[in-house]
Short mmCIF file of C-alpha atoms and ligand atoms in Angstrom, two decimals:
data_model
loop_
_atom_site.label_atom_id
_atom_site.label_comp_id
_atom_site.label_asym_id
_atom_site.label_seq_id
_atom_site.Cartn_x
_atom_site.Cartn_y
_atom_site.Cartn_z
CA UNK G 98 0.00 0.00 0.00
CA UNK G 99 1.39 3.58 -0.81
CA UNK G 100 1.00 5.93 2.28
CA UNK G 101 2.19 9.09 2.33
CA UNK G 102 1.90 11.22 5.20
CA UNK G 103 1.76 15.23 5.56
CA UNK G 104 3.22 17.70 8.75
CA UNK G 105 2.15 21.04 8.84
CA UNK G 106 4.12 23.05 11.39
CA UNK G 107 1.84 25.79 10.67
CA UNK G 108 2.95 29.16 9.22
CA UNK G 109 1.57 30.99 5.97
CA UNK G 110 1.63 29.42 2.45
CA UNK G 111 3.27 31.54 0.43
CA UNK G 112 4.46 31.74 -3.30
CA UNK G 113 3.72 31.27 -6.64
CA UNK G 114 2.65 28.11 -9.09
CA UNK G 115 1.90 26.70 -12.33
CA UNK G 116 -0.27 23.49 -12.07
CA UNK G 117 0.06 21.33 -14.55
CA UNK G 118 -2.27 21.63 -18.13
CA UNK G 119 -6.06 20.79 -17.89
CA UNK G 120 -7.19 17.07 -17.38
CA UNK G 121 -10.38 17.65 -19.59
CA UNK G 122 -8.76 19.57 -22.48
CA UNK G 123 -5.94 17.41 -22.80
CA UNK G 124 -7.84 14.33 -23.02
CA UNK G 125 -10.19 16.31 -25.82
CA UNK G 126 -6.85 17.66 -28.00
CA UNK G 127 -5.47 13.93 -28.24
CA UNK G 128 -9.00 12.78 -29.51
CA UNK G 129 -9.80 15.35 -31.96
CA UNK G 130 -5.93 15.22 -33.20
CA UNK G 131 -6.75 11.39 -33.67
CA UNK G 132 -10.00 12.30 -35.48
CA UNK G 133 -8.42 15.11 -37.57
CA UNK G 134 -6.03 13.97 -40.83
CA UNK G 135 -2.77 15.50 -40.39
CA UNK G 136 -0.51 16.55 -37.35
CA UNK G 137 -1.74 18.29 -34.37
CA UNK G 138 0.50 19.87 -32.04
CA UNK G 139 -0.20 20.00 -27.94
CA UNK G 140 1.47 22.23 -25.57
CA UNK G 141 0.67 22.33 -21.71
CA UNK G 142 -0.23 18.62 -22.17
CA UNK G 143 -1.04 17.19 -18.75
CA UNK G 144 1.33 13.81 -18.73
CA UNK G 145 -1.07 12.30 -15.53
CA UNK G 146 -1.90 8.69 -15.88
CA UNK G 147 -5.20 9.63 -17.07
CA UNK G 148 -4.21 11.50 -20.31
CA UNK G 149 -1.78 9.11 -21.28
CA UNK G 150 -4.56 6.54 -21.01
CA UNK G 151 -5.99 8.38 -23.93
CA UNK G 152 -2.57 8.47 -25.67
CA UNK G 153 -2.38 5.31 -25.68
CA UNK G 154 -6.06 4.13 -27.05
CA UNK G 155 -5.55 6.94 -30.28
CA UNK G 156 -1.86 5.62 -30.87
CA UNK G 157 -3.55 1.55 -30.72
CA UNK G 158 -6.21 3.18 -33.31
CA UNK G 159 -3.52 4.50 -35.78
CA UNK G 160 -2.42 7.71 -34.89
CA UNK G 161 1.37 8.08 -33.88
CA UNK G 162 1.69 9.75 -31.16
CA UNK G 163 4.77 11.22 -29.38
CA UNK G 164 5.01 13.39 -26.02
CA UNK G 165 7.98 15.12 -24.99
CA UNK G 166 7.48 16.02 -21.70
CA UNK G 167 4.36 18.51 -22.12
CA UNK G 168 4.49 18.84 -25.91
CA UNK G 169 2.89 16.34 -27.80
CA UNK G 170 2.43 15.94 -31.50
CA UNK G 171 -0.61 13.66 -32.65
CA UNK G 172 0.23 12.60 -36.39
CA UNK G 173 -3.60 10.62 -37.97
CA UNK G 174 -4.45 9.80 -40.76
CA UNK G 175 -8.18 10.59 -40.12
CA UNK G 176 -10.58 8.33 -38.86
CA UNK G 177 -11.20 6.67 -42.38
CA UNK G 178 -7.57 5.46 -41.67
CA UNK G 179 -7.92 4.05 -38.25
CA UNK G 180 -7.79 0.08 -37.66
CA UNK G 181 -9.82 -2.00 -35.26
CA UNK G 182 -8.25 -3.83 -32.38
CA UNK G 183 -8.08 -6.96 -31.10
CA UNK G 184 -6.94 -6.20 -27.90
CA UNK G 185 -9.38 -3.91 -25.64
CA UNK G 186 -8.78 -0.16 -25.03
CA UNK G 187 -7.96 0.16 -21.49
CA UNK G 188 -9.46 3.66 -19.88
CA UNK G 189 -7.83 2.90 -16.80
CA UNK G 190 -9.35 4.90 -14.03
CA UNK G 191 -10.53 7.46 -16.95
CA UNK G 192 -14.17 8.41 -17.25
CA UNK G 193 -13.68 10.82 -19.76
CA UNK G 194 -11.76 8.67 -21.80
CA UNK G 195 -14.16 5.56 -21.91
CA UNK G 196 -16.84 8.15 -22.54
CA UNK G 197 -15.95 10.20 -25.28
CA UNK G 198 -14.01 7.23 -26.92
CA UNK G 199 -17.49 5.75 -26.84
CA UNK G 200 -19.15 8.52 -29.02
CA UNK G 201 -16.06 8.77 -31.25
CA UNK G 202 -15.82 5.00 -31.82
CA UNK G 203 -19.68 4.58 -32.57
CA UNK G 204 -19.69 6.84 -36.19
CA UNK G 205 -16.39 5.26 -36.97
CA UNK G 206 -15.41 2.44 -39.20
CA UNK G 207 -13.89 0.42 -36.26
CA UNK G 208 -14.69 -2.59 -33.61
CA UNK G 209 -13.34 -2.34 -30.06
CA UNK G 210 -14.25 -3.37 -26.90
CA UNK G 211 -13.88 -0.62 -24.28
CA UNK G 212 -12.70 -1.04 -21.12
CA UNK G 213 -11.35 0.36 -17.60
CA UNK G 214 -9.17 -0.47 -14.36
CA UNK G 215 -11.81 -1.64 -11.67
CA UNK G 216 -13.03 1.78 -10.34
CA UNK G 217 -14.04 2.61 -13.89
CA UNK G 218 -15.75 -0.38 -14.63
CA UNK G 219 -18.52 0.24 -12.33
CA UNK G 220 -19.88 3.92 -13.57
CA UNK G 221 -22.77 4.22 -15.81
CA UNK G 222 -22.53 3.79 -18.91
CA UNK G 223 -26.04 4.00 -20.30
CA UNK G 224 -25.71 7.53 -19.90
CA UNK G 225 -23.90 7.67 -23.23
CA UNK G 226 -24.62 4.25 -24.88
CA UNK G 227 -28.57 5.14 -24.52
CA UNK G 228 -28.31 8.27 -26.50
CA UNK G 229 -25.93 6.58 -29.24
CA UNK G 230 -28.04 3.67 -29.78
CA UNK G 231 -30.55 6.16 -30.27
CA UNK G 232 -28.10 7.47 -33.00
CA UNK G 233 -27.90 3.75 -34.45
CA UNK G 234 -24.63 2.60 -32.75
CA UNK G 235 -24.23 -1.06 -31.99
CA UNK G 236 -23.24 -1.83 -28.67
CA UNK G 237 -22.36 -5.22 -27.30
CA UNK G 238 -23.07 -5.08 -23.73
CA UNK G 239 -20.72 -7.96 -21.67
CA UNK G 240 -21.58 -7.40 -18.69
CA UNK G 241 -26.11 -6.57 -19.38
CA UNK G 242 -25.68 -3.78 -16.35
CA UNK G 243 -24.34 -0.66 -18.46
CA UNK G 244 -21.05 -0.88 -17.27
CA UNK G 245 -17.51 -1.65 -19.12
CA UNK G 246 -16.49 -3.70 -21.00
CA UNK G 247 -18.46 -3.12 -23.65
CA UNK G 248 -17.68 -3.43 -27.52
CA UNK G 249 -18.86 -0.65 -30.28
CA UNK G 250 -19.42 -1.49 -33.94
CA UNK G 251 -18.91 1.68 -35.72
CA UNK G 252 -21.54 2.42 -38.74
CA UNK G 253 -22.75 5.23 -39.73
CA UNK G 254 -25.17 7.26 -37.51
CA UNK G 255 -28.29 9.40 -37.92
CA UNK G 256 -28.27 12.71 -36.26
CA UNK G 257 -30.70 13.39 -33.23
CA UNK G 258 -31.84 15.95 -30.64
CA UNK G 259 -31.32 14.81 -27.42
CA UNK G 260 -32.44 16.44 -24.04
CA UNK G 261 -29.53 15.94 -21.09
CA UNK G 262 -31.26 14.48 -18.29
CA UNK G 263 -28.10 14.87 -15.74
CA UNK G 264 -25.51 18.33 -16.48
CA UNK G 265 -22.71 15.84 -18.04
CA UNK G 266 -20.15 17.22 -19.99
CA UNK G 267 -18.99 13.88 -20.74
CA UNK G 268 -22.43 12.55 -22.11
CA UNK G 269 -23.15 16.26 -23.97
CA UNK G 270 -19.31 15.72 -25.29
CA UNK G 271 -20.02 11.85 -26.73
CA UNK G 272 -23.19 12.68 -28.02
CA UNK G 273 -21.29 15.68 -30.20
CA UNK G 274 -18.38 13.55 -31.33
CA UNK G 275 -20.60 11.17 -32.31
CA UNK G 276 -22.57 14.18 -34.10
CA UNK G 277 -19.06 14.58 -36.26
CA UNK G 278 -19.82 11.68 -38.41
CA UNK G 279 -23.43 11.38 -38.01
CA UNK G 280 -25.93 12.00 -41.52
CA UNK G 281 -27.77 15.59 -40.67
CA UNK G 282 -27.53 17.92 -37.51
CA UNK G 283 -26.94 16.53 -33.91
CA UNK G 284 -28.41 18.65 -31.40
CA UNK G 285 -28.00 18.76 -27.26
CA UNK G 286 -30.06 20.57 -25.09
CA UNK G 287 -28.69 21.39 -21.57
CA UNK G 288 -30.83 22.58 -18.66
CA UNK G 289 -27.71 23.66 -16.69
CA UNK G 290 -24.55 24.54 -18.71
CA UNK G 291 -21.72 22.17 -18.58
CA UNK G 292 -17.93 22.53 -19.27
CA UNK G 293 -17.82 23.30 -23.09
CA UNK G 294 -14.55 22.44 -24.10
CA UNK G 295 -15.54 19.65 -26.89
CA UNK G 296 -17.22 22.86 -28.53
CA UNK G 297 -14.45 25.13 -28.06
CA UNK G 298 -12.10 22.70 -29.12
CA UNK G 299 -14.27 21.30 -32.56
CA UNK G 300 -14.15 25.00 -33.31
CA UNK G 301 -10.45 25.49 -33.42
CA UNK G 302 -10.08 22.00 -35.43
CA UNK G 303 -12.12 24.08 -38.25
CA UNK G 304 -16.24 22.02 -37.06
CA UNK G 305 -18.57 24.69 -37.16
CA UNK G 306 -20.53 24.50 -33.81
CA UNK G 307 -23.95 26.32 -33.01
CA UNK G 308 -24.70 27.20 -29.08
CA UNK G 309 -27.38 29.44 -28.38
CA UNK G 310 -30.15 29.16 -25.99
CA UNK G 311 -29.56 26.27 -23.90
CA UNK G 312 -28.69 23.73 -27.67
CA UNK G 313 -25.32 23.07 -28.70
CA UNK G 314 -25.71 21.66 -32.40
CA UNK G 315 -23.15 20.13 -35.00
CA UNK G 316 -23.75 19.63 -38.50
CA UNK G 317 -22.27 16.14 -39.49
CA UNK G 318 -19.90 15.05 -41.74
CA UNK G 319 -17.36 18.11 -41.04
CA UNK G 320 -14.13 16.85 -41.85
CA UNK G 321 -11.64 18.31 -38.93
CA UNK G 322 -8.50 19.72 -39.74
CA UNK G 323 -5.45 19.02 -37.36
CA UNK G 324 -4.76 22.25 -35.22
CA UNK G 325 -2.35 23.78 -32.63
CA UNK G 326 -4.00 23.34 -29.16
CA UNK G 327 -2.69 25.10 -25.97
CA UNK G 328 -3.14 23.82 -22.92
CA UNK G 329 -4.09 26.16 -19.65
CA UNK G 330 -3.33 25.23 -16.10
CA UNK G 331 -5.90 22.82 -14.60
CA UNK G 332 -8.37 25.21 -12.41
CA UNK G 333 -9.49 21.85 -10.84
CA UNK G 334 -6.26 20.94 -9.51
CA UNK G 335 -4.79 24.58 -9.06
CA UNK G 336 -8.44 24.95 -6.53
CA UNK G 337 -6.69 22.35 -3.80
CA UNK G 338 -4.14 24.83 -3.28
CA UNK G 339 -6.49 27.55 -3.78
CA UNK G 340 -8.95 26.72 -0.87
CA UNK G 341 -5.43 25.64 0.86
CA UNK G 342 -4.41 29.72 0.93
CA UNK G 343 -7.91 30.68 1.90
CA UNK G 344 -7.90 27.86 4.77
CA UNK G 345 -4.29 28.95 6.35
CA UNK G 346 -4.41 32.44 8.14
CA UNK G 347 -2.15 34.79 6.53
CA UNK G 348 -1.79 33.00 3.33
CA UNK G 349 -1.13 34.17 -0.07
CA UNK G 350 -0.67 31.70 -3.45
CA UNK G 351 -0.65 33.15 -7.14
CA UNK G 352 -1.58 30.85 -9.46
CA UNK G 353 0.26 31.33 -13.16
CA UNK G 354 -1.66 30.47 -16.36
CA UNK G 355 -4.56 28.76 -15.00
CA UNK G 356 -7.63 28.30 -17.07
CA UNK G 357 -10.65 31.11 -16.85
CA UNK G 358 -13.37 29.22 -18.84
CA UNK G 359 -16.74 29.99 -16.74
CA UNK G 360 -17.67 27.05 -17.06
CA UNK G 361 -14.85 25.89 -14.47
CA UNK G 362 -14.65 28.91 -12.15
CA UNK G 363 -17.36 27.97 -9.95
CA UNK G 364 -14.23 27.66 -7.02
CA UNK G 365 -13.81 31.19 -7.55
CA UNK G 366 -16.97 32.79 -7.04
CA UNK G 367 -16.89 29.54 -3.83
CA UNK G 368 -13.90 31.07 -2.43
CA UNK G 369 -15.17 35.01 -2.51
CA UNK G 370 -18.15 34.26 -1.17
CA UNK G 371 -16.97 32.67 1.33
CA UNK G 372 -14.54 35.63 2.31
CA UNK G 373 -11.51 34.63 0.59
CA UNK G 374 -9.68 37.60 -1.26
CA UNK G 375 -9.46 36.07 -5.05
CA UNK G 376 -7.70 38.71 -7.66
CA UNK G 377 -8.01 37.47 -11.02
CA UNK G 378 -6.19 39.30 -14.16
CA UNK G 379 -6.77 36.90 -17.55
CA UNK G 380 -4.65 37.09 -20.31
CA UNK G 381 -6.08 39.25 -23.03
CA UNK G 382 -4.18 37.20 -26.02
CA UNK G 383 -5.93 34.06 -24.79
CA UNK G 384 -7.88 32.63 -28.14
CA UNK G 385 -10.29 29.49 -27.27
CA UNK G 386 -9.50 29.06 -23.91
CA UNK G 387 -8.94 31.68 -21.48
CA UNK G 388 -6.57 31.89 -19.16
CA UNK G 389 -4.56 33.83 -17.10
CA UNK G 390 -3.48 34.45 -13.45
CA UNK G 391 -5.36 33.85 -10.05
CA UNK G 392 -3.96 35.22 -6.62
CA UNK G 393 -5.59 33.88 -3.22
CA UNK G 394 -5.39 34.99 0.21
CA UNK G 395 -6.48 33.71 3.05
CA UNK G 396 -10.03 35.70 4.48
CA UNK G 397 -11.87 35.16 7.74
CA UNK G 398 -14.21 32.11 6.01
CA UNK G 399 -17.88 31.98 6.63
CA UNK G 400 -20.62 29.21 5.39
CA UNK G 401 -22.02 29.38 2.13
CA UNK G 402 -25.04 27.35 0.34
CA UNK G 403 -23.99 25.98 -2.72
CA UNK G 404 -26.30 24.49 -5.65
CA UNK G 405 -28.06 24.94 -8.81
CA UNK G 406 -26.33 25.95 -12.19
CA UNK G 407 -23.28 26.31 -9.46
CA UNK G 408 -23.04 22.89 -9.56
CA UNK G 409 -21.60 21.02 -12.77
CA UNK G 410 -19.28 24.75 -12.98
CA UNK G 411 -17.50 23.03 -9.63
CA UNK G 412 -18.32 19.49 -9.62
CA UNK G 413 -14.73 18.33 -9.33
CA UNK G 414 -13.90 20.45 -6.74
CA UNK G 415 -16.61 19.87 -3.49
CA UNK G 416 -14.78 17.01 -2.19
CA UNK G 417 -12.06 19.96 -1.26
CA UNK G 418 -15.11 22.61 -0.60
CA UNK G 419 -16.30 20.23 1.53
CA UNK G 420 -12.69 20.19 3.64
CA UNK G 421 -12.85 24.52 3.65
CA UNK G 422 -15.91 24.45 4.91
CA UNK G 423 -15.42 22.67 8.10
CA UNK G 424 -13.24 25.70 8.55
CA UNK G 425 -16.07 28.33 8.25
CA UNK G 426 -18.11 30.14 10.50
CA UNK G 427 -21.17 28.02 9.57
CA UNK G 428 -23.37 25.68 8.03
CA UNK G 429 -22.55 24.80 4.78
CA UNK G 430 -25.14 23.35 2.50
CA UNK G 431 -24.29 21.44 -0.72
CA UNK G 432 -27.22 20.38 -2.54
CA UNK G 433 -27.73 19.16 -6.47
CA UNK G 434 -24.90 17.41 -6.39
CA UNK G 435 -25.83 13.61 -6.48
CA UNK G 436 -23.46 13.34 -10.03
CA UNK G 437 -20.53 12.84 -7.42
CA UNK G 438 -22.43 9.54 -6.36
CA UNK G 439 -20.86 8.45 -9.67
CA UNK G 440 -17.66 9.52 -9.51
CA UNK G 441 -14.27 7.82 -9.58
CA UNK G 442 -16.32 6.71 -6.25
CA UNK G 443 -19.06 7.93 -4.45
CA UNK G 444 -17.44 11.24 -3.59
CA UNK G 445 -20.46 11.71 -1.07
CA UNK G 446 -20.23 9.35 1.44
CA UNK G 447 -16.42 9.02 0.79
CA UNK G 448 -15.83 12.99 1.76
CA UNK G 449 -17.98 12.85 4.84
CA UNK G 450 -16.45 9.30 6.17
CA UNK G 451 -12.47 10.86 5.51
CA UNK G 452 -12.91 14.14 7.24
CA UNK G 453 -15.03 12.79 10.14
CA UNK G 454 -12.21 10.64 10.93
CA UNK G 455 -10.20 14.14 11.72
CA UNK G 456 -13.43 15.15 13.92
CA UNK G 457 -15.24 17.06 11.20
CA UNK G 458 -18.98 17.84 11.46
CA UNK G 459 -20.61 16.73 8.20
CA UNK G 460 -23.43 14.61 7.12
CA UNK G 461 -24.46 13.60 3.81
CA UNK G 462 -27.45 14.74 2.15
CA UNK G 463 -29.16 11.98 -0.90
CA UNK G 464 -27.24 14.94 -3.19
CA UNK G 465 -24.84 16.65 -1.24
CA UNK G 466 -23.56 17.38 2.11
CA UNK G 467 -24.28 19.84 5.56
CA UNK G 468 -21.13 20.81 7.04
CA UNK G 469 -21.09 22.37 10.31
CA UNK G 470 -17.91 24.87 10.53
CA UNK G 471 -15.55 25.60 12.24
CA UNK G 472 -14.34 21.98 13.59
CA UNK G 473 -10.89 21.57 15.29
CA UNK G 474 -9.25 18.70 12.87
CA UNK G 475 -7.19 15.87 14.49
CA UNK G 476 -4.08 13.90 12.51
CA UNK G 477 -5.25 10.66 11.15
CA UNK G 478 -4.65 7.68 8.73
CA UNK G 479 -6.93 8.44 6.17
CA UNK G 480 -8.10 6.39 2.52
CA UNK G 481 -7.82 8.10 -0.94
CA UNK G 482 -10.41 5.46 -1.57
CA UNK G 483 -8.40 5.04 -4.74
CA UNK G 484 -9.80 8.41 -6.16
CA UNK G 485 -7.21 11.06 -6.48
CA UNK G 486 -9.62 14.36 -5.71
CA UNK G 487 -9.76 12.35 -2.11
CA UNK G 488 -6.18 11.73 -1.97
CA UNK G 489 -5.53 15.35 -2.39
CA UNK G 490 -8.22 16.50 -0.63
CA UNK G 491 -6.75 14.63 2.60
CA UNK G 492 -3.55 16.05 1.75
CA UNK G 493 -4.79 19.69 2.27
CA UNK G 494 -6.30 18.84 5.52
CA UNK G 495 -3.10 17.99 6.95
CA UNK G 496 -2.81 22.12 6.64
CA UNK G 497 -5.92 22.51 9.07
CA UNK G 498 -5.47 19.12 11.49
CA UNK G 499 -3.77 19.72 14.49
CA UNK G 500 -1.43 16.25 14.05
CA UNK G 501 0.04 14.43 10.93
CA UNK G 502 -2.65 13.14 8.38
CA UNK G 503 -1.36 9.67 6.77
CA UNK G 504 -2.37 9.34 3.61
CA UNK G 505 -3.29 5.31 2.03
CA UNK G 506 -3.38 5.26 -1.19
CA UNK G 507 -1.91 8.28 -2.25
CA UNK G 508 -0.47 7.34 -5.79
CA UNK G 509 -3.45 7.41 -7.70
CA UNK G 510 -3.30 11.55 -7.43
CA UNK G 511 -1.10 10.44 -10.61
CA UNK G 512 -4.13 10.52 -12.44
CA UNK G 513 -4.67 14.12 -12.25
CA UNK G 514 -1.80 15.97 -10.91
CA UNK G 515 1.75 14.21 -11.10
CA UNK G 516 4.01 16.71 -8.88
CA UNK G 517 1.22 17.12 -5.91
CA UNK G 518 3.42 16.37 -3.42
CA UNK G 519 6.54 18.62 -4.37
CA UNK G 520 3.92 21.76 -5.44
CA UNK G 521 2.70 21.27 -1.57
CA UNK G 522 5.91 21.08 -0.49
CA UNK G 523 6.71 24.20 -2.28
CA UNK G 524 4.41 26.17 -0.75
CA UNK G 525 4.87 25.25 3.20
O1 SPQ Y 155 -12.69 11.53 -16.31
P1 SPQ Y 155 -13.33 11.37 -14.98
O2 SPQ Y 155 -12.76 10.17 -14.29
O3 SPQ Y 155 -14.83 11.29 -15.04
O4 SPQ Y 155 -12.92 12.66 -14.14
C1 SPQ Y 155 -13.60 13.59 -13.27
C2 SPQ Y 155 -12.50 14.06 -12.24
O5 SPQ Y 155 -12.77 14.24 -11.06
O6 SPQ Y 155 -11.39 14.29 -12.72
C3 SPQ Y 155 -14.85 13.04 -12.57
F1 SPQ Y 155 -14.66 12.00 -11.90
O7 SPQ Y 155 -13.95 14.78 -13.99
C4 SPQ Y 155 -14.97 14.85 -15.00
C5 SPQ Y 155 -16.06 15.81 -14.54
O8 SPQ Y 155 -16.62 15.43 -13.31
C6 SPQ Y 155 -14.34 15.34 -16.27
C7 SPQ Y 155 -15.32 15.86 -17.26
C8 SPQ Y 155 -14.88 16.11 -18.65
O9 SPQ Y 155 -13.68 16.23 -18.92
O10 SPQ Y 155 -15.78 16.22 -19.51
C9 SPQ Y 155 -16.62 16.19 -16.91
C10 SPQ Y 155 -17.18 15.94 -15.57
O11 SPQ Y 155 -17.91 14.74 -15.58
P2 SPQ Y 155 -19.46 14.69 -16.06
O12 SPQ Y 155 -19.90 13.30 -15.69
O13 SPQ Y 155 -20.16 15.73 -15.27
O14 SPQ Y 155 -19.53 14.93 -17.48
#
C-alpha cells in the first residue's frame, strides 16, 4: 500500500505556481488530433496517468503519437484510416476517456471493446450508450448492467436531438463527437450549462458549432483539420491549493496560467463568497480558452449554500469545498450534487467518512452534504479510496489538522496531478 503522510508546522503558504495543463482539455486535444487527418500539435499537455490513457487508445487506433514532456504531436491519418483492435482499449481509471471514446468509436469504421481499471468499470454507462443507440450505434453489452467492458461497432449514424437528463459534460461531449460523423444535424439541449470544451475545441479544429439558448448543435460530416491546441493550467487541480491559501491564516498563493473558462470557475466565485480575497487578471491574447493568473489569500471564512447551475461549474472540486468548509463560520449546504455519487467513487459518502475521521462535522445529504464549521481537525490515517480528488483532498487537511494526516493510497493523485506532493511542499 502507498501511504504518504503530511506535517504542517503551521505558518503561511506563500508563493507562486503553475499546475500542470487541464485534465479535460488534454484528453479532448489527443482525440480530436486522432480524429483530424494530419498533425496536431499539444502544448501544456497534462502527462497524468489519465491522459496518457488516452494516448495510448488513439496511438492503438492509428495515430502516432509522441510526447515530450508537455508537448505532444498527434500525427492521424483521419478516422477513415484508423484500424480496429483486437486487444481492448484500457481507460484505466478514466471516465472521460471511456466516454468520449465511446461517441467517437460509434460513427467510426472500427470494432473495439472498451474497457477500464476496476473503479471505472462500475460507472454508468447507459448515460452515453442510450443516446448513441438512439443514434444507431451497436453496442455489445458484456456485462447486461451498463457498465464496461463493452464493444462498439462503428456504422454510420443518424443525427438526433437529445435532451440531457443529468448536467454531463462527458455525455453532452459523446453525443457531439458522435454528431461529427453522423448524416444531418446533432443537437443537445442542456438545462444547466456544462464545461464546453468539446465545442471550443471542434471550433479550433475548423467544425462549425452552433450554441445558443440552452442547444449546442453540429452539422455532421465536417471533416476536422489538425490544429495547434494550448493547454491552460488545470483550475481543478490549481483549486486544492487555492482553498489551501484561503484555509491557512495569513496566506497568499498566485496561481500562473490557470484556465478562466466559466464554465470551471465555480471555485472562484466559492472562495469570494466565502470571504476569501481572489484577484483574477486573464490574459487578453488568450484565443479558445482563457486563461490567465489567479492570486488567493487567506479571508476570515464563513458558510455558504452551494447548488443549482453552481453545480456542474464546480463538480470536481466539493470534495475539497467540503474540507474549507469545516473551517467556516457556519453551516454549509451542498445540494444538487448527487453526479458525485458516480464519480471515480461515491465522492459523497467518501468525503464525509475521511474528514469525520479528523473530527469534522458533516453529514451527507441523498445529493450533497451539511457541514457544520468551524471543527478543530485531528491527525489521522486516512483512505484516498483510490480516487485522487480524495487523496488530495486529505492532503490539504493535513494544513488545518492539528497532528500528521497519513495518507493510504496516495499514488493514484497520478491521475490528475503528477508533482502534488513537491507543489505542496513548495508552498509550506
Ligand atoms: O474523467 P473522470 O474520471 O470522469 O474525471 C472527473 C474528475 O474528477 O477528474 C470526474 F470523476 O472529472 C470529469 C467531470 O466530473 C471530467 C469531465 C470532462 O472532462 O468532460 C466532466 C465531468 O464529468 P461529467 O460526468 O459531469 O460529465
Amino acid at each position: 500500500m502507498d501511504i504518504h503522510e503530511v506535517s504542517f508546522h503551521g505558518g503561511p503558504l506563500k508563493g507562486e505556481l503553475r499546475v500542470p495543463g487541464d485534465k479535460s482539455i488534454s484528453h479532448r486535444a489527443v482525440m480530436l488530433g486522432g480524429m483530424a487527418e494530419g498533425t496536431t500539435t499539444i502544448s501544456g499537455f497534462l502527462a497524468g496517468e489519465d491522459c496518457l490513457s488516452t494516448i495510448s487508445i488513439f496511438s492503438r487506433l492509428g495515430a502516432v503519437i509522441e510526447r515530450e514532456g508537455t508537448d505532444v504531436t498527434v500525427k492521424s491519418p483521419g478516422m477513415a484510416g484508423w484500424k480496429s483492435s483486437s486487444l481492448p482499449l484500457d481507460a484505466g481509471n478514466s471516465g472521460t476517456t471511456a466516454r468520449l471514446l465511446l461517441g467517437i468509436l460509434a460513427g467510426s469504421s472500427v470494432t473495439a471493446t472498451v474497457t477500464g481499471d476496476r473503479y471505472l468499470c462500475k460507472r454508468p454507462m447507459r448515460r452515453v450508450t442510450d443516446p448513441l443507440a438512439a443514434m444507431g450505434a451497436a453496442f455489445d453489452y458484456e456485462g447486461g448492467g451498463g457498465t464496461l467492458p463493452l464493444t462498439v461497432e462503428g456504422r454510420q449514424l443518424q443525427g438526433i436531438q437529445y435532451e440531457m437528463p443529468v448536467a454531463s459534460a462527458q455525455v453532452k461531449s459523446a453525443i457531439l463527437l458522435a454528431g461529427v460523423s453522423a448524416a444531418g444535424t446533432t443537437t443537445v439541449k442542456e438545462k444547466t450549462v456544462s464545461r464546453d470544451h468539446t465545442e471550443r475545441m471542434l471550433e479550433q479544429f475548423g467544425a462549425a458549432v452552433i450554441a445558443e439558448d440552452g442547444n449546442v448543435a453540429i452539422e455532421g460530416g465536417q471533416r476536422l483539420t489538425a490544429a495547434s491546441v494550448k493547454v491552460p493550467g488545470d483550475i481543478s487541480s490549481a483549486a486544492f491549493f487555492m482553498c489551501a491559501a484561503a484555509m491557512v491564516p495569513g496566506s497568499s498563493v498566485t496561481f500562473r496560467g490557470v484556465g478562466l473558462n466559466p464554465t470551471r470557475t465555480g471555485i472562484v466565485d466559492v472562495l469570494i463568497g466565502m470571504g476569501a480575497d481572489v484577484v483574477q487578471n486573464p490574459d487578453p491574447d488568450a484565443a479558445g480558452e482563457p486563461y490567465g493568473d489567479i492570486t488567493v489569500s487567506a479571508g476570515g471564512l464563513k458558510a455558504v449554500e452551494i447548488g443549482g447551475d453552481l453545480i456542474p461549474r464546480l463538480i470536481d472540486e466539493l470534495p475539497v469545498i467540503a474540507l474549507l468548509a469545516t473551517q467556516a463560520e457556519g453551516t454549509t449546504v451542498i445540494r444538487d450534487a448527487g453526479e458525485l455519487r458516480v464519480k471515480e467513487t461515491d465522492r459523497i459518502e467518501a468525503v464525509c467518512t475521511e474528514l469525520r475521521k479528523l473530527g469534522a462535522d458533516i453529514e451527507p445529504t441523498p445529493d450533497g452534504m451539511i457541514i457544520k464549521g468551524p471543527a478543530k481537525l485531528k491527525g489521522a490515517v486516512l483512505s484516498s479510496n483510490g480516487d485522487h480528488r480524495l487523496g488530495m483532498m486529505a492532503a490539504i487537511a493535513a494544513l488545518a489538522a492539528d497532528g500528521p494526516v497519513s495518507i493510504e493510497d496516495a499514488g493514484c493523485i497520478d491521475v490528475s496531478y503528477p508533482g502534488f506532493f513537491d507543489d505542496l511542499q513548495s508552498l509550506m
